[in-house]
Amino acid sequence: MQPFHAKKDEPSVPDVDAQPLGEERDHLALIADMTKEFGAANDYKAVAHTALERITKYVGAEAASLFLLSDAGDMLVCVACYGPVDITGLNIPAATGVVGRCVISRKGLMVRDVSQDGDFGAAVDEKTGFTTRSLLVAPLAIGKECLGAIEIINRAGGDGLFSGEDLLLLETLARAAALAINNFRLTHKIVQQERDRHELDLAAEIQRDLLPQPSTRDFPIHGINIPARSVSGDFFDILTLPDGRIWFNVADVSGKGMNAALLMAKTSSLFRCLAKSAEHPGQLLNAINNELCETNSHGMFVTMVGGLFDPTIGVVRLANAGHEPPLLFDARTERFTSVPADAPPLGIAQDIAGQDGFPVRELYLAGGTLYVFTDGLTEATTFGGGMLGIDGVRALIRDHADQSPDLRLKSIAGAVKLPGQSLRDDLTLLVVEDMAIAPMGAKPPNASLETPADEQIVRIRVPARADRLKLIRAATEQAARFVDAPEAWTFDLKMAVDEACQNIVRHAYKGREDAGDIVIDFMRRGGALEIDIMDFADPVDPDTIRPRDITEVRPGGLGVHLIKSVCDEAKFVTPPPGVGNLFKLTKRLPTKVS
Amino acid sequence: MSYEVKNVNGAAVVALTGDVDLQTSPTVRQKLLESLELHTCIVVDLSAVNYIDSSGVASLVEAFQVSRKKGTTFSLASVSSAAMRVLSLARLDKVFTIHPSVEAALSAQG
């Protein structure tokens, strides 16, 4: 290597054109300058072009080119060149030619006469009309990796032969170029990742907007969604109809990440749009299924529980397409009822349901709370490290039953979401509260049996049979007359008591001939008549849950509706020992007009 | 509860008297469905109904649905205030065709 002769006031790179060949050349100045340029480059291709030009002129050659391995590593692509022929974009198989040999060996090569080199491929020359005589090739190596190679073609002056010194110079410059290219690629990758992350954040934000706003305290349905990643494949929705009924759903799209998020967005739009015209959840899920099947591909599907809640009568009608079974919990009895899936997930096959759509179940909440959730909850990891499982879910629901719905959702989700850690799967949980009959779990047992009624009017005990209902109505009429209630008021009360007792005959005792008794206490308390209706059957459960033909008129549902329409309060309360169920009706007496 | 089925110019007039409840509604249901088999026009006279419960209302709704499927006519006539109270609470007063009297119901059929 020649000593460094450049002075400070001279240009750092010698004017190569002006310099006679064979004279002292300032290698160090060139290397220092070009390394700096490569290092500062934002676009290595532009710098590469300038560098090739300078090195070509510096060694007195005719042309130079820079080849990089393709992403797949099977081709060498010319990304920059200098010389009479522009071969930028030229592809050659990676394992061929002198350049290929250099890349594989990661060593610089000097070919003084290409006609004597078996590896030299003349195809490019034939195409371009250029004649290659001699070659100098240096690898773009970083450690054990080789990105490509730089070649210089045909030394022009002197003896026309490249020297070992030329090769050493080219190898040095190639190392600097390799570092620059590698840096550029890394930076580019980070920028791309940053951009992807930003777009994912935007998608997550839009997705969060698709979820309903948090419900107010007095609203019966509340939900929570915690994505495992920034975007979620889970979702829930709540939609109130003008008549007061409320549509809700909880769904889980197969898979995670962006594709699941997109299918989620589509399904949630379909739900919102189609719910407005659907008559019942079976019909709605059927319509969503058919829409999804028309366009869905890639074998993705959606599990969904879709429900329609009538808060005035506390009845939920729901359809379950392959989703985790919702749980109905009665805090008074601590009993759970599971509502299994009756149909496959959505998006798998068109027209799988009959004309009426997916099967619909009708649930009378009767003071209980319905929990609908995704497998992100059941399959969540607990603090102990195990999987929560359905028993774990039940325990969490039981433990937090006395909290407000909003707090309860957070408590349950908080029990499986470890601080600072992400979930294994998206988690969605929704509760439907029976506001008409407030859950009794947190309240003390029925007080009316501990404290004497203001005035006991009459107590009757009759066998729970249809042919005794007329007697019950007569007793109710007499009790109402006893407190001077007007005729219309009396009629409504008679109907409410009759419907409540009818439910005992039909549902609690299930119409059995050997059914037990019904005990009815008529009491005046303050300005109201209170009627405690007791039976000795098993706790009414969610045996009120039964599949039902959609076209059927709902005697049960209608009865409850009639009761609630005419009473100020109608609710199950904790029965005293030995009593199966206690249903309490309260109806305020009209204020007397003088 | 008692009932009477009369044939008036090809139409069946089913008159119910008393309480239609869980005990008696199966009979009402059966009589209505039988009449639907034989007649293309059914008028249910509810003037003497003192009480009707949800199961009685369900029988009326079922008969109404059957008649719609068959394309025959089904109407209620002279609905007592007790029956009307229950029908309106059930929001069925706008669903059924209700005439002030049996005569009005029959003449409406032409």
XYZ file of C-alpha atoms in Angstrom:
704
model
C 0.000 0.000 0.000
C 1.258 3.470 -0.911
C 1.865 6.074 1.758
C -0.780 8.724 2.284
C 0.445 11.881 0.612
C -2.544 14.141 0.319
C -2.269 17.472 2.030
C -5.083 19.104 3.920
C -5.654 21.884 1.413
C -5.769 19.457 -1.492
C -8.914 17.627 -2.533
C -9.068 14.403 -0.543
C -9.591 12.364 -3.678
C -6.979 12.798 -6.380
C -8.162 13.753 -9.795
C -7.772 10.309 -11.301
C -8.345 11.389 -14.871
C -5.442 13.743 -14.646
C -3.224 11.206 -13.046
C -0.958 9.168 -15.268
C -1.519 5.465 -14.872
C 1.058 3.558 -12.935
C 1.883 6.614 -10.871
C 1.465 6.758 -7.166
C -2.224 6.524 -6.351
C -3.716 7.607 -3.119
C -5.582 4.458 -2.063
C -6.160 5.569 1.481
C -7.804 8.804 0.474
C -10.175 6.984 -1.857
C -10.998 4.314 0.711
C -11.554 6.862 3.474
C -13.772 9.023 1.298
C -15.877 6.237 -0.140
C -16.305 4.499 3.204
C -17.632 7.783 4.540
C -20.013 8.156 1.605
C -21.300 4.615 1.970
C -21.715 5.075 5.681
C -23.832 8.212 5.282
C -25.900 6.855 2.408
C -29.671 6.734 2.581
C -29.863 5.171 -0.831
C -26.957 2.834 -1.352
C -27.821 2.357 -5.036
C -27.047 5.981 -5.900
C -23.836 5.888 -3.852
C -22.939 2.568 -5.429
C -23.193 4.088 -8.887
C -20.846 6.944 -7.984
C -18.478 4.545 -6.219
C -18.340 2.262 -9.266
C -17.569 5.192 -11.494
C -14.790 6.385 -9.235
C -13.176 3.013 -8.772
C -13.379 2.297 -12.498
C -11.598 5.507 -13.285
C -9.207 5.044 -10.394
C -7.888 1.695 -11.553
C -8.221 2.672 -15.182
C -10.843 0.104 -16.132
C -13.678 0.212 -18.675
C -16.710 -0.837 -16.609
C -17.887 -1.979 -13.207
C -21.048 -3.489 -11.722
C -22.485 -4.414 -8.379
C -24.472 -7.627 -8.011
C -26.653 -8.561 -5.030
C -28.151 -11.934 -4.188
C -31.929 -12.008 -4.563
C -34.062 -12.560 -1.429
C -34.441 -16.203 -2.347
C -30.651 -16.395 -2.823
C -30.951 -18.143 -6.166
C -30.149 -15.185 -8.459
C -27.573 -12.431 -8.649
C -29.119 -9.119 -9.666
C -27.166 -6.162 -10.998
C -28.327 -3.182 -8.904
C -25.777 -0.621 -10.141
C -23.209 -0.358 -12.899
C -20.867 2.016 -14.658
C -19.562 1.731 -18.174
C -20.600 1.847 -21.827
C -23.439 -0.645 -21.347
C -26.138 -0.370 -18.685
C -26.860 -3.822 -17.317
C -28.816 -2.658 -14.247
C -31.541 -5.194 -13.505
C -29.691 -8.023 -15.176
C -30.307 -11.410 -13.505
C -27.897 -14.305 -13.565
C -28.214 -17.616 -11.740
C -26.346 -17.269 -8.439
C -24.155 -20.310 -8.807
C -22.776 -19.447 -12.276
C -20.008 -17.341 -13.714
C -17.015 -15.713 -12.126
C -19.220 -13.518 -9.917
C -21.055 -16.615 -8.663
C -17.743 -18.281 -7.830
C -16.658 -15.206 -5.872
C -19.955 -15.095 -3.903
C -19.778 -18.778 -3.028
C -16.109 -18.665 -1.991
C -16.379 -15.181 -0.422
C -12.933 -14.467 -1.883
C -11.708 -11.870 -4.327
C -10.875 -13.166 -7.801
C -8.678 -11.853 -10.580
C -9.224 -13.197 -14.101
C -6.643 -11.750 -16.451
C -8.037 -13.464 -19.531
C -11.665 -14.529 -19.427
C -11.208 -16.781 -22.436
C -9.015 -18.979 -20.270
C -11.564 -19.157 -17.445
C -14.078 -21.991 -17.676
C -16.554 -20.190 -15.437
C -16.833 -17.118 -17.612
C -20.214 -16.930 -19.315
C -20.184 -15.021 -22.614
C -23.963 -14.766 -22.804
C -24.071 -11.248 -21.358
C -21.417 -10.000 -23.785
C -23.340 -11.535 -26.673
C -26.454 -9.699 -25.560
C -24.794 -6.337 -24.946
C -22.122 -6.299 -27.631
C -19.543 -5.525 -24.975
C -16.310 -7.528 -24.957
C -15.002 -8.632 -21.619
C -11.310 -9.423 -21.538
C -10.301 -9.350 -17.910
C -12.143 -9.236 -14.561
C -11.590 -8.283 -10.983
C -14.287 -9.477 -8.534
C -14.570 -8.829 -4.792
C -17.231 -10.240 -2.458
C -19.670 -8.054 -0.488
C -19.072 -10.042 2.677
C -20.279 -9.395 6.209
C -18.934 -12.023 8.559
C -19.999 -15.354 7.163
C -22.712 -13.858 5.014
C -22.178 -12.713 1.450
C -24.601 -10.157 -0.002
C -23.175 -10.190 -3.537
C -20.082 -8.940 -5.347
C -18.507 -5.988 -7.152
C -16.740 -6.595 -10.445
C -14.465 -4.387 -12.480
C -13.970 -5.140 -16.162
C -11.072 -4.611 -18.625
C -8.152 -2.646 -17.331
C -7.526 -0.086 -20.020
C -4.045 1.306 -19.624
C -0.569 -0.007 -18.994
C -0.084 -3.683 -19.660
C -3.893 -4.115 -19.534
C -3.538 -6.412 -16.593
C -5.145 -5.991 -13.162
C -2.712 -6.132 -10.284
C -2.891 -7.702 -6.842
C -2.921 -4.156 -5.535
C -6.093 -3.421 -7.556
C -7.757 -6.475 -6.060
C -6.789 -5.455 -2.533
C -8.271 -1.993 -3.111
C -11.489 -3.415 -4.532
C -11.827 -5.859 -1.638
C -11.448 -3.031 0.873
C -14.055 -0.918 -0.877
C -16.385 -3.938 -1.187
C -16.249 -4.449 2.582
C -17.299 -0.832 3.151
C -20.053 -1.176 0.565
C -21.265 -4.431 2.160
C -21.544 -2.730 5.546
C -23.455 0.179 4.022
C -25.863 -2.119 2.187
C -26.416 -4.198 5.288
C -27.082 -1.099 7.388
C -29.449 0.206 4.789
C -31.333 -3.085 4.735
C -31.606 -3.229 8.528
C -32.799 0.354 8.727
C -35.289 -0.302 5.988
C -36.584 -3.350 7.853
C -37.002 -1.398 11.085
C -38.804 1.400 9.264
C -41.072 -1.165 7.608
C -41.767 -2.856 10.955
C -42.514 0.491 12.514
C -44.882 1.290 9.677
C -46.617 -2.098 10.037
C -46.950 -1.581 13.776
C -48.410 1.857 13.218
C -50.931 0.462 10.752
C -51.805 -2.334 13.179
C -52.367 0.272 15.889
C -54.662 2.170 13.550
C -56.554 -1.046 12.747
C -56.875 -1.808 16.455
C -58.242 1.672 17.069
C -60.841 1.291 14.328
C -61.693 -2.120 15.706
C -62.228 -0.739 19.197
C -64.629 1.762 17.661
C -66.667 -1.156 16.324
C -67.322 -2.286 19.911
C -70.223 -0.654 21.725
C -69.661 2.164 24.204
C -69.584 1.081 27.857
C -73.136 0.597 29.102
C -74.592 2.846 31.780
C -75.195 1.371 35.233
C -78.926 0.893 34.758
C -78.541 -0.851 31.381
C -79.054 -4.621 31.581
C -76.255 -5.710 29.214
C -72.543 -5.095 29.720
C -69.521 -6.416 27.830
C -65.733 -6.401 27.861
C -63.167 -7.277 25.175
C -59.432 -7.649 25.787
C -57.389 -8.481 22.687
C -54.389 -10.783 23.025
C -52.554 -8.746 20.392
C -53.253 -5.249 19.193
C -56.101 -6.438 16.979
C -58.744 -8.909 18.074
C -60.621 -11.786 16.474
C -63.264 -11.585 19.204
C -66.070 -9.116 19.417
C -69.373 -8.357 21.053
C -72.135 -5.953 20.222
C -75.227 -4.496 21.850
C -78.007 -2.886 19.847
C -81.227 -1.471 21.313
C -84.333 -1.554 19.118
C -86.888 1.269 19.186
C -89.328 -1.009 21.082
C -86.837 -1.488 23.919
C -85.716 -5.007 23.101
C -81.953 -5.447 22.909
C -79.890 -7.451 20.439
C -76.536 -8.704 21.637
C -73.838 -11.034 20.439
C -70.488 -12.484 21.357
C -68.372 -13.972 18.593
C -64.957 -15.445 17.993
C -63.331 -15.507 14.568
C -61.067 -18.473 13.894
C -57.405 -17.510 13.943
C -55.754 -14.364 15.249
C -54.129 -11.299 13.791
C -55.067 -9.147 10.846
C -57.055 -11.692 8.815
C -59.194 -12.539 11.839
C -59.632 -8.835 12.569
C -60.879 -8.167 9.046
C -63.388 -11.021 9.196
C -64.450 -9.728 12.603
C -65.115 -6.280 11.131
C -67.195 -7.802 8.374
C -69.209 -10.070 10.669
C -69.917 -7.302 13.147
C -71.174 -5.067 10.330
C -73.422 -7.871 9.095
C -74.779 -8.355 12.616
C -75.564 -4.681 13.063
C -77.126 -4.340 9.652
C -79.167 -7.549 9.580
C -80.321 -7.367 13.232
C -82.495 -4.385 12.395
C -84.718 -6.480 10.177
C -84.405 -9.944 11.740
C -87.307 -11.306 13.754
C -85.332 -13.636 15.985
C -81.729 -14.751 16.579
C -82.145 -17.973 14.577
C -83.115 -16.006 11.518
C -80.344 -13.469 12.094
C -77.559 -16.038 12.441
C -78.869 -17.814 9.375
C -78.694 -14.599 7.348
C -75.161 -13.821 8.590
C -74.099 -17.381 7.815
C -75.386 -17.178 4.255
C -73.684 -13.817 3.677
C -70.374 -15.073 5.069
C -70.511 -18.252 3.004
C -71.067 -16.288 -0.182
C -67.753 -14.471 0.131
C -65.721 -16.214 2.788
C -62.743 -18.239 1.752
C -59.531 -19.432 3.343
C -61.471 -21.812 5.572
C -62.138 -19.195 8.229
C -65.264 -19.336 10.350
C -67.000 -17.521 13.178
C -68.592 -18.926 16.308
C -71.383 -16.744 17.641
C -74.047 -16.496 20.281
C -76.714 -14.084 19.106
C -79.513 -13.086 21.424
C -82.554 -10.867 21.688
C -83.414 -9.750 25.205
C -86.762 -8.381 26.268
C -85.977 -6.540 29.505
C -89.638 -6.002 30.399
C -90.247 -9.715 30.821
C -86.700 -10.893 31.469
C -86.680 -13.307 28.564
C -83.678 -13.976 26.331
C -84.017 -15.803 23.065
C -80.724 -16.957 21.722
C -79.099 -19.001 19.010
C -75.682 -20.577 19.430
C -73.553 -21.297 16.364
C -70.689 -23.469 17.568
C -69.816 -21.107 20.411
C -68.706 -21.780 23.969
C -71.949 -22.547 25.908
C -73.226 -19.480 27.794
C -73.993 -19.900 31.500
C -77.140 -18.796 33.286
C -76.362 -18.211 36.962
C -78.933 -17.878 39.715
C -77.274 -16.269 42.732
C -80.145 -17.365 45.033
C -79.537 -21.038 44.444
C -75.943 -20.738 43.163
C -77.062 -22.901 40.284
C -75.612 -22.779 36.808
C -77.358 -23.796 33.633
C -75.322 -24.271 30.496
C -76.781 -23.426 27.090
C -74.993 -25.634 24.567
C -74.479 -24.924 20.886
C -77.220 -26.234 18.622
C -75.581 -25.458 15.298
C -72.157 -25.364 13.626
C -70.146 -22.124 13.372
C -70.990 -19.472 10.789
C -69.229 -19.343 7.448
C -68.821 -23.079 6.945
C -71.812 -24.155 4.885
C -74.681 -22.266 3.365
C -78.321 -23.149 4.091
C -77.498 -25.584 6.865
C -80.477 -24.387 8.883
C -84.094 -24.924 7.914
C -86.560 -22.236 6.943
C -86.776 -20.926 10.499
C -83.022 -20.521 10.684
C -80.755 -21.651 13.458
C -82.370 -23.298 16.498
C -83.503 -20.794 19.119
C -83.672 -21.351 22.863
C -85.770 -19.263 25.153
C -84.403 -18.425 28.582
C -86.435 -16.887 31.341
C -83.771 -15.218 33.437
C -86.009 -15.240 36.559
C -83.633 -13.024 38.494
C -80.545 -14.792 37.189
C -77.721 -13.466 35.046
C -76.629 -14.781 31.686
C -72.889 -14.937 30.971
C -71.700 -15.220 27.384
C -67.951 -15.507 26.774
C -65.286 -16.694 24.355
C -62.799 -19.511 24.856
C -60.242 -16.810 25.638
C -61.772 -16.936 29.124
C -62.086 -20.693 29.618
C -58.651 -21.318 28.118
C -56.932 -18.441 29.897
C -53.940 -19.137 32.099
C -54.535 -18.548 35.792
C -52.056 -17.088 38.271
C -51.312 -20.653 39.290
C -50.244 -21.410 35.730
C -53.033 -23.847 34.837
C -55.919 -23.359 32.445
C -58.987 -21.694 34.005
C -61.480 -24.163 32.528
C -65.264 -24.002 32.848
C -65.137 -24.798 36.568
C -62.780 -21.881 37.058
C -65.177 -19.628 35.145
C -68.068 -20.763 37.361
C -66.036 -20.092 40.508
C -65.160 -16.574 39.308
C -68.804 -15.836 38.499
C -69.886 -17.100 41.935
C -67.162 -15.153 43.729
C -68.033 -11.843 42.100
C -71.829 -12.209 41.935
C -72.445 -9.366 44.381
C -70.496 -6.787 42.367
C -72.011 -4.370 39.889
C -71.941 -5.781 36.347
C -69.231 -3.394 35.194
C -66.946 -4.161 38.133
C -67.735 -7.880 37.905
C -66.566 -8.007 34.277
C -63.318 -6.290 35.219
C -62.806 -8.574 38.226
C -63.321 -11.727 36.182
C -61.081 -10.545 33.344
C -58.518 -9.312 35.896
C -58.350 -12.763 37.431
C -56.846 -14.184 34.254
C -55.066 -11.179 32.764
C -51.699 -11.097 34.465
C -50.409 -7.539 34.862
C -47.959 -6.614 32.162
C -48.524 -9.848 30.270
C -50.610 -10.366 27.206
C -53.342 -12.965 27.037
C -52.938 -16.204 25.114
C -56.126 -15.518 23.236
C -58.590 -12.665 22.847
C -61.040 -12.528 25.744
C -64.635 -11.347 25.523
C -67.266 -11.531 28.239
C -70.816 -10.225 28.251
C -73.504 -10.282 30.944
C -77.263 -9.964 30.609
C -78.861 -8.907 33.891
C -82.496 -9.366 34.728
C -83.238 -5.814 35.791
C -86.939 -6.514 36.263
C -86.060 -9.105 38.878
C -82.894 -7.910 40.548
C -80.413 -10.633 41.451
C -80.933 -11.599 45.049
C -77.557 -13.091 45.847
C -76.265 -10.031 47.608
C -79.434 -9.277 49.526
C -80.575 -10.820 52.784
C -83.183 -13.550 52.624
C -86.770 -12.540 52.238
C -87.529 -10.169 55.070
C -91.295 -10.632 55.037
C -91.029 -13.929 56.847
C -88.900 -12.557 59.652
C -90.826 -9.377 60.255
C -94.585 -9.672 60.564
C -96.646 -8.225 57.771
C -98.443 -5.026 58.572
C -101.639 -6.941 58.178
C -102.130 -10.554 57.255
C -105.328 -10.828 55.264
C -105.590 -14.489 54.376
C -103.442 -17.494 53.719
C -104.661 -20.286 51.480
C -103.183 -23.656 50.756
C -104.394 -25.610 47.724
C -103.107 -28.519 45.648
C -101.219 -27.231 42.617
C -103.753 -28.320 39.998
C -105.387 -26.572 37.095
C -108.856 -27.197 38.538
C -107.952 -25.224 41.668
C -107.017 -22.043 39.825
C -110.601 -20.861 39.915
C -110.513 -21.108 43.735
C -107.270 -19.156 43.822
C -108.825 -16.431 41.672
C -111.854 -16.291 43.946
C -109.625 -15.964 47.020
C -107.623 -13.241 45.330
C -110.816 -11.364 44.483
C -111.982 -11.583 48.073
C -108.607 -10.437 49.419
C -108.677 -7.436 47.093
C -112.236 -6.595 48.116
C -111.165 -6.814 51.725
C -108.790 -3.904 51.160
C -111.457 -2.014 49.167
C -109.608 -2.287 45.879
C -111.534 -1.152 42.785
C -112.829 -3.667 40.235
C -110.279 -3.073 37.479
C -107.406 -3.249 39.979
C -108.835 -6.473 41.382
C -109.142 -8.008 37.941
C -105.479 -7.280 37.155
C -104.305 -8.737 40.464
C -106.471 -11.817 39.960
C -104.873 -12.330 36.572
C -101.327 -11.904 37.955
C -101.860 -14.388 40.778
C -103.561 -16.828 38.404
C -100.671 -16.648 35.925
C -98.073 -17.071 38.676
C -99.878 -20.137 40.065
C -100.365 -21.494 36.585
C -96.604 -21.381 36.118
C -96.182 -23.413 39.308
C -98.636 -26.030 38.029
C -97.058 -26.189 34.621
C -93.373 -25.636 35.283
C -92.461 -26.099 38.943
C -94.534 -29.252 39.375
C -94.435 -29.970 35.636
C -98.162 -30.761 35.504
C -97.848 -33.883 37.665
C -101.053 -35.331 39.099
C -99.426 -35.919 42.478
C -98.072 -32.371 42.584
C -97.554 -30.647 45.933
C -99.366 -27.612 47.248
C -99.346 -23.932 46.599
C -99.423 -21.617 49.603
C -100.469 -18.027 49.071
C -100.140 -15.282 51.667
C -102.071 -12.069 51.088
C -100.687 -9.182 53.136
C -101.239 -5.465 53.319
C -98.007 -3.621 53.822
C -97.990 0.154 53.664
C -100.045 1.229 50.705
C -99.600 -2.022 48.801
C -100.860 -5.533 48.671
C -98.120 -8.133 48.869
C -98.730 -11.663 47.763
C -96.217 -14.395 48.571
C -96.751 -17.418 46.367
C -94.866 -20.492 47.556
C -94.440 -23.986 46.209
C -92.573 -27.044 47.375
C -91.085 -28.124 44.090
C -87.397 -28.082 43.118
C -86.054 -24.553 42.717
C -87.361 -23.163 39.431
C -84.635 -23.166 37.393
C -83.842 -22.445 34.225
C -86.071 -25.391 33.505
C -87.798 -22.450 32.018
C -85.089 -22.914 29.435
C -86.514 -24.933 26.680
C -86.131 -25.049 22.950
C -89.173 -23.633 21.338
C -90.716 -23.463 17.934
C -90.558 -19.851 16.843
C -94.105 -19.728 15.543
C -95.498 -21.044 18.819
C -97.274 -18.532 20.964
C -95.467 -18.345 24.247
C -97.918 -19.101 27.050
C -95.083 -19.017 29.604
C -93.541 -15.883 28.264
C -96.945 -14.258 27.826
C -97.929 -15.120 31.403
C -94.808 -13.489 32.810
C -95.422 -10.511 30.599
C -98.984 -10.174 31.906
C -97.795 -10.410 35.526
C -95.140 -7.777 35.053
C -97.525 -5.526 33.140
C -99.916 -5.205 36.073
C -97.704 -5.520 39.173
C -95.335 -2.939 40.616
C -92.915 -5.674 41.476
C -92.728 -9.368 40.639
C -89.697 -11.336 41.661
C -88.364 -14.574 43.024
C -86.944 -14.104 46.504
C -85.018 -16.512 48.713
C -87.597 -18.948 50.116
C -87.713 -19.914 53.801
C -86.441 -23.382 54.695
C -88.637 -26.144 53.383
C -90.137 -23.999 50.640
C -89.081 -24.645 47.051
C -89.728 -21.266 45.474
C -91.116 -17.990 46.688
C -92.483 -15.633 44.079
C -93.428 -12.256 45.483
C -95.944 -9.916 43.873
C -96.385 -6.340 45.008
C -99.173 -4.133 43.757
C -99.714 -0.664 45.130
C -103.254 0.163 46.115
C -104.735 3.136 44.307
C -104.874 6.267 46.441
C -108.448 6.887 47.445
C -110.289 9.718 45.755
C -112.822 11.259 48.077
C -116.763 -22.482 31.396
C -119.277 -23.566 28.785
C -119.363 -23.230 25.057
C -121.837 -23.347 22.206
C -121.104 -23.764 18.505
C -123.752 -22.535 16.083
C -123.858 -22.746 12.321
C -125.056 -19.435 10.895
C -125.243 -19.440 7.079
C -122.168 -21.647 6.820
C -120.180 -19.703 9.396
C -119.365 -21.158 12.794
C -120.171 -18.942 15.763
C -118.378 -20.233 18.863
C -119.780 -18.625 21.999
C -117.740 -18.995 25.191
C -119.158 -18.388 28.628
C -117.400 -18.132 32.003
C -113.718 -18.502 32.756
C -111.237 -19.624 30.116
C -108.221 -20.746 32.124
C -105.617 -23.486 32.288
C -108.371 -25.931 33.226
C -110.734 -25.099 30.379
C -108.569 -23.747 27.580
C -107.742 -27.206 26.137
C -111.472 -27.633 25.409
C -111.648 -24.199 23.814
C -108.620 -25.002 21.694
C -110.133 -28.295 20.544
C -113.514 -26.753 19.655
C -111.899 -23.948 17.706
C -109.671 -26.321 15.731
C -112.644 -28.593 14.979
C -114.672 -25.659 13.692
C -111.778 -24.617 11.518
C -111.888 -28.051 9.895
C -115.549 -27.659 8.944
C -116.003 -23.941 8.280
C -114.323 -21.224 6.285
C -115.565 -18.492 8.596
C -115.221 -18.560 12.402
C -116.586 -15.952 14.797
C -115.714 -16.295 18.484
C -118.271 -14.631 20.719
C -116.482 -13.468 23.870
C -119.353 -11.415 25.344
C -119.874 -13.774 28.285
C -116.257 -14.436 29.109
C -115.537 -13.349 32.688
C -111.906 -14.281 32.620
C -109.345 -15.466 30.100
C -105.762 -16.322 30.922
C -102.614 -16.638 28.836
C -103.393 -20.239 27.900
C -106.832 -19.159 26.652
C -105.244 -16.364 24.654
C -102.788 -18.898 23.248
C -105.704 -21.039 22.017
C -107.172 -18.041 20.218
C -103.797 -17.219 18.663
C -103.326 -20.787 17.491
C -106.762 -20.854 15.863
C -106.036 -17.486 14.254
C -102.760 -18.795 12.819
C -104.383 -21.970 11.478
C -107.106 -19.963 9.765
C -104.535 -17.690 8.164
C -102.698 -20.703 6.782
C -105.945 -22.060 5.371
C -106.976 -18.681 4.034
C -110.242 -18.682 6.005
C -111.571 -15.884 8.186
C -111.330 -15.795 11.960
C -112.645 -12.973 14.086
C -113.587 -12.120 17.638
C -116.913 -10.501 18.418
C -118.467 -8.649 21.295
C -115.344 -8.968 23.424
C -116.096 -8.546 27.141
C -114.125 -5.937 29.056
C -112.332 -8.668 31.019
C -111.180 -10.416 27.833
C -110.315 -7.082 26.221
C -108.125 -6.163 29.189
C -106.045 -9.317 28.740
C -105.875 -9.010 24.947
C -104.658 -5.442 25.171
C -102.065 -6.264 27.852
C -100.836 -9.010 25.534
C -100.844 -6.416 22.727
C -103.025 -8.737 20.672
C -105.945 -6.324 20.326
C -104.354 -5.050 17.123
C -103.607 -8.547 15.837
C -107.097 -10.027 15.957
C -109.983 -8.813 13.868
C -112.485 -7.647 16.483
C -116.138 -6.799 15.752
C -118.560 -5.088 18.137
C -121.132 -7.852 17.676
C -121.601 -11.301 16.171
C -123.946 -9.777 13.561
C -121.324 -7.243 12.561
C -118.776 -10.013 12.279
C -121.039 -12.102 10.057
C -122.074 -9.248 7.805
C -118.410 -8.285 7.418
C -117.896 -11.678 5.796
C -120.677 -10.877 3.322
